[in-house]
Amino acid sequence: MLGMSCLIAALWYCRRLYTYLAQLLKWWSRYLQKKFIKNLSVMAEVDLLGYCAREWKGETKQAIQMRKVYEELFWRHHIKYIRQVRGDHYCALRAVLFWVFSQGISFPSWMKERDILKLPEKLLYSQGCNWIQQYSFGPERYTGSNVFGKLRKCIETLKANWTEISGVKDKDERGNMCNILFSDESKEYKLYEAIKFIMLYQVIEAYEQMKNGQGHVPRLFSLLFARDTSSDPLSFMMNHLNPLGDTGGLQQVEMILLGYLLEVKIRVYRLCKFNTEEFQVNYPEEYHREWHEIYLLTEDDHHYHIPIISI
């Protein structure tokens, strides 16, 4: 009888312990899920018209107009869902890179022909661009001679993650990898700073070619250097790249440059330009037929979201 009582007591204790551990595990799982969702910079897709109804309530002129635009997108352009993107000053870069990674788009052809990890040293030693020490990493400014080491780490992060994700054939697995990557703030910002630097590299290359009369330079660089604020690579970096991620986002010329260097056609639905020729724009306008097409949506030309087309 004593042995039986001990056995019953032990079973009762084990059952209580199991119940407690199960509840603890459930609580921890919910905590991690909430934390993961909170850290996501690109949210899961939601119904487009449902999103519109939540965001544009009321009977103001703007709200009525926006509901009309979203219905147009839903019925005529077959955009059924939307992924909200965190609206900081990296917003456009984030939306474009998430598209590229989630669709498994590989490196552009020019990146496959050279080692992008060596670009910082190339500009320093081969082309004497010491002024790159004034490069700003978003809100982090003026890192001095350490800038080249930091840039290399950013490019390493970009190359490693791009290589890994683009090599995955399963769409759902790629999506999960993107969700993890775009919830890691440290890694995520390294991606954006790497792209910023590669934009600068392209501008320096084009500037040197134009100065020396070498080869054909795309028209976008003529537009870029025609601006008073970006008449040369240094002014482009100081006035347009350094504020990016800190006090400003991508302007239209920089969107063209981004599409060019990634070799993608970026089609943007500009809701603030509804019923005008600028409602749909492509960055760049001149693109190769084999380039992938990606889509963005903006209500104000500052904050971008990802539309999901379903036909």
XYZ file of C-alpha atoms in Angstrom:
311
model
C 0.000 0.000 0.000
C 2.855 2.346 0.843
C 4.484 1.662 -2.531
C 1.190 2.250 -4.322
C 0.702 5.568 -2.497
C 4.202 6.686 -3.468
C 3.563 5.737 -7.095
C 0.276 7.682 -7.177
C 1.955 10.705 -5.578
C 4.802 10.551 -8.097
C 2.364 10.340 -11.036
C 0.372 13.284 -9.669
C 3.556 15.308 -9.262
C 4.735 14.465 -12.782
C 1.340 15.441 -14.213
C 1.407 18.790 -12.389
C 4.982 19.397 -13.567
C 4.049 18.505 -17.152
C 1.067 20.887 -17.047
C 3.232 23.672 -15.629
C 5.967 23.167 -18.236
C 3.388 23.066 -21.047
C 1.895 26.358 -19.876
C 5.356 27.878 -19.508
C 6.320 26.765 -23.036
C 3.058 28.143 -24.434
C 3.634 31.477 -22.727
C 7.227 31.638 -23.981
C 6.124 30.798 -27.513
C 3.556 33.594 -27.461
C 6.151 36.021 -26.093
C 8.657 35.157 -28.832
C 5.963 35.405 -31.513
C 4.878 38.864 -30.305
C 8.494 39.993 -30.125
C 9.190 38.621 -33.606
C 6.133 40.362 -35.087
C 7.064 43.603 -33.332
C 10.563 43.479 -34.843
C 9.344 42.713 -38.372
C 10.068 45.627 -40.678
C 7.931 44.118 -43.473
C 4.599 42.850 -42.216
C 2.659 39.829 -43.474
C 0.340 40.412 -46.419
C -3.201 41.575 -45.660
C -6.295 42.149 -47.780
C -5.893 45.400 -49.742
C -9.443 46.719 -49.322
C -9.486 45.738 -45.651
C -6.255 47.702 -45.145
C -7.763 50.687 -46.959
C -10.924 50.580 -44.822
C -8.842 50.676 -41.631
C -6.456 53.395 -42.763
C -8.859 55.724 -44.588
C -11.984 56.078 -42.480
C -14.242 59.097 -42.474
C -15.649 61.339 -45.158
C -12.840 63.815 -45.728
C -11.971 64.601 -49.337
C -8.636 62.765 -49.031
C -10.177 59.668 -47.420
C -12.854 59.410 -50.138
C -10.201 59.844 -52.838
C -7.914 57.195 -51.322
C -10.735 54.643 -51.054
C -11.464 55.250 -54.729
C -7.808 54.732 -55.646
C -7.557 51.480 -53.686
C -10.684 50.137 -55.384
C -9.058 51.011 -58.707
C -5.953 49.071 -57.723
C -8.026 46.091 -56.601
C -10.287 45.793 -59.663
C -8.250 47.165 -62.579
C -4.675 46.394 -61.542
C -5.421 43.089 -59.754
C -3.648 44.113 -56.537
C -5.405 42.012 -53.908
C -3.017 42.192 -50.964
C -0.471 44.552 -49.433
C 2.555 44.189 -47.175
C 3.164 47.204 -44.948
C 6.759 48.378 -44.712
C 8.229 50.205 -41.719
C 8.108 53.875 -42.545
C 11.562 55.139 -41.586
C 14.089 56.764 -43.919
C 15.251 53.356 -45.210
C 11.689 52.570 -46.311
C 12.208 52.519 -50.104
C 15.453 50.528 -49.846
C 13.764 48.068 -47.499
C 10.796 47.514 -49.808
C 12.988 47.003 -52.885
C 15.442 44.624 -51.187
C 12.638 42.590 -49.627
C 11.104 42.188 -53.100
C 14.444 41.128 -54.595
C 15.230 38.632 -51.830
C 11.737 37.159 -51.470
C 11.474 36.565 -55.214
C 14.869 34.832 -55.326
C 16.306 37.354 -57.790
C 20.032 36.737 -58.134
C 22.903 39.211 -58.332
C 22.861 41.611 -61.296
C 25.190 40.632 -64.121
C 27.829 43.285 -63.353
C 28.150 42.085 -59.744
C 28.803 38.543 -60.938
C 31.792 39.790 -62.931
C 33.675 41.369 -60.016
C 34.252 40.888 -56.317
C 32.084 43.514 -54.620
C 33.931 42.924 -51.331
C 36.927 44.734 -52.822
C 35.036 47.846 -53.922
C 35.890 49.993 -50.850
C 39.626 49.301 -51.160
C 39.481 49.812 -54.927
C 38.064 53.297 -54.548
C 40.606 54.161 -51.852
C 43.813 52.775 -53.388
C 43.129 52.717 -57.136
C 41.097 55.895 -57.504
C 42.265 57.869 -54.476
C 38.828 58.632 -53.048
C 40.001 59.552 -49.544
C 36.941 61.763 -49.143
C 34.852 58.586 -48.621
C 35.975 58.842 -44.983
C 33.161 61.410 -44.706
C 30.601 58.675 -45.483
C 27.706 58.458 -42.986
C 26.013 55.215 -41.902
C 22.494 56.566 -41.484
C 22.389 58.417 -38.138
C 26.007 57.392 -37.427
C 28.161 60.162 -38.877
C 31.831 60.728 -39.650
C 33.486 57.444 -38.753
C 36.817 58.538 -40.272
C 39.409 55.977 -41.379
C 37.289 53.165 -39.907
C 34.735 53.688 -42.678
C 36.331 51.180 -45.054
C 36.276 48.340 -42.517
C 32.642 49.077 -41.677
C 31.720 49.213 -45.372
C 33.383 45.855 -45.991
C 31.347 44.272 -43.168
C 28.167 45.710 -44.664
C 28.994 44.348 -48.115
C 29.901 40.946 -46.627
C 26.474 40.834 -44.944
C 24.732 41.760 -48.195
C 26.627 39.223 -50.285
C 26.256 36.351 -47.801
C 22.509 36.795 -47.276
C 21.772 37.466 -50.946
C 23.713 34.364 -51.990
C 22.011 32.162 -49.407
C 18.430 33.333 -50.016
C 18.614 33.466 -53.818
C 19.883 29.877 -53.810
C 16.687 28.595 -52.139
C 14.137 27.339 -54.673
C 11.176 26.884 -52.313
C 9.164 30.129 -52.134
C 7.833 29.527 -48.612
C 11.297 28.774 -47.260
C 12.632 31.949 -48.891
C 9.780 33.874 -47.291
C 10.649 32.550 -43.833
C 14.314 33.433 -44.344
C 13.347 36.963 -45.389
C 11.108 37.360 -42.333
C 14.006 36.395 -40.069
C 16.474 38.662 -41.881
C 14.141 41.661 -41.940
C 13.468 41.360 -38.211
C 17.177 41.577 -37.364
C 17.796 45.326 -37.164
C 21.590 45.092 -37.115
C 21.845 42.887 -40.210
C 19.082 44.749 -41.979
C 20.779 48.133 -41.741
C 24.051 46.645 -43.003
C 22.180 45.623 -46.174
C 20.989 49.174 -46.767
C 24.379 50.740 -46.131
C 25.968 48.259 -48.540
C 23.478 49.231 -51.251
C 24.090 52.925 -50.534
C 27.814 52.419 -51.019
C 27.330 50.436 -54.224
C 25.196 53.332 -55.522
C 28.134 55.625 -54.758
C 30.513 53.252 -56.538
C 28.337 53.322 -59.665
C 28.251 57.127 -59.592
C 32.051 57.353 -59.270
C 32.532 54.912 -62.162
C 30.114 56.845 -64.393
C 31.728 60.187 -63.457
C 35.185 58.916 -64.407
C 33.901 57.530 -67.710
C 32.186 60.792 -68.597
C 35.246 62.829 -67.621
C 37.548 60.656 -69.751
C 35.073 60.199 -72.613
C 35.080 56.416 -72.234
C 32.157 54.351 -73.535
C 28.415 54.865 -73.254
C 27.047 56.194 -69.960
C 23.310 55.766 -69.247
C 21.238 58.970 -69.384
C 20.356 58.752 -65.702
C 23.881 59.914 -64.794
C 23.474 63.037 -66.926
C 20.321 63.792 -64.913
C 22.113 63.082 -61.651
C 25.145 65.286 -62.376
C 22.918 68.080 -63.736
C 21.615 68.745 -60.214
C 23.398 71.433 -58.211
C 23.365 69.099 -55.215
C 25.087 66.192 -57.015
C 27.371 67.711 -59.646
C 30.144 65.268 -58.685
C 30.431 62.075 -56.579
C 31.445 63.917 -53.406
C 28.436 66.258 -53.464
C 26.203 63.277 -54.332
C 27.454 61.445 -51.249
C 27.233 64.442 -48.919
C 23.830 65.742 -50.040
C 21.953 62.582 -51.032
C 23.533 59.407 -49.643
C 24.617 60.592 -46.195
C 21.105 61.799 -45.238
C 19.602 58.505 -46.473
C 18.519 56.499 -43.438
C 18.913 59.528 -41.157
C 16.948 62.579 -42.274
C 15.826 61.683 -45.788
C 14.814 58.867 -48.110
C 15.306 58.076 -51.788
C 14.419 60.732 -54.339
C 13.288 59.833 -57.852
C 16.768 60.072 -59.410
C 18.132 57.752 -56.715
C 15.249 55.331 -57.370
C 16.312 55.228 -61.021
C 19.897 54.573 -59.956
C 18.754 51.801 -57.601
C 16.825 50.035 -60.360
C 19.800 50.383 -62.698
C 22.387 48.902 -60.337
C 20.098 46.013 -59.265
C 19.018 45.457 -62.892
C 15.329 45.456 -62.025
C 12.414 47.523 -63.274
C 10.796 49.159 -60.264
C 7.154 49.937 -61.044
C 5.654 52.322 -58.515
C 1.968 53.105 -58.068
C 1.897 56.724 -56.853
C -1.522 57.106 -55.266
C -1.071 60.855 -54.785
C -0.856 61.150 -58.602
C -4.074 59.260 -59.356
C -5.680 60.148 -62.700
C -2.427 61.616 -64.047
C 0.306 60.243 -66.300
C 2.525 59.911 -63.228
C 0.217 57.464 -61.455
C 2.386 54.565 -62.656
C 6.107 55.169 -63.133
C 9.038 52.903 -63.892
C 12.508 53.307 -62.400
C 14.428 53.336 -64.661
C 12.367 54.126 -67.753
C 15.064 52.570 -69.946
C 15.468 48.938 -68.958
C 16.455 45.616 -70.488
C 13.792 43.106 -71.413
C 15.333 40.366 -69.265
C 15.257 42.448 -66.080
C 12.851 41.348 -63.353
C 9.921 43.621 -62.532
C 9.097 44.510 -58.953
C 6.212 46.605 -57.606
C 5.908 49.278 -54.949
C 3.010 51.406 -53.758
C 3.225 54.849 -52.173
C 0.575 57.242 -50.941
C 2.865 60.258 -50.508
C 6.160 59.569 -52.393
C 7.911 59.061 -49.044
C 6.598 55.833 -47.512
C 6.437 52.688 -49.619
C 4.533 49.421 -49.283
C 4.616 46.177 -51.255
C 1.542 45.383 -53.375
C 0.759 41.737 -54.155
C -0.758 41.144 -57.584
C -3.083 38.166 -57.984
C -4.722 37.470 -61.353
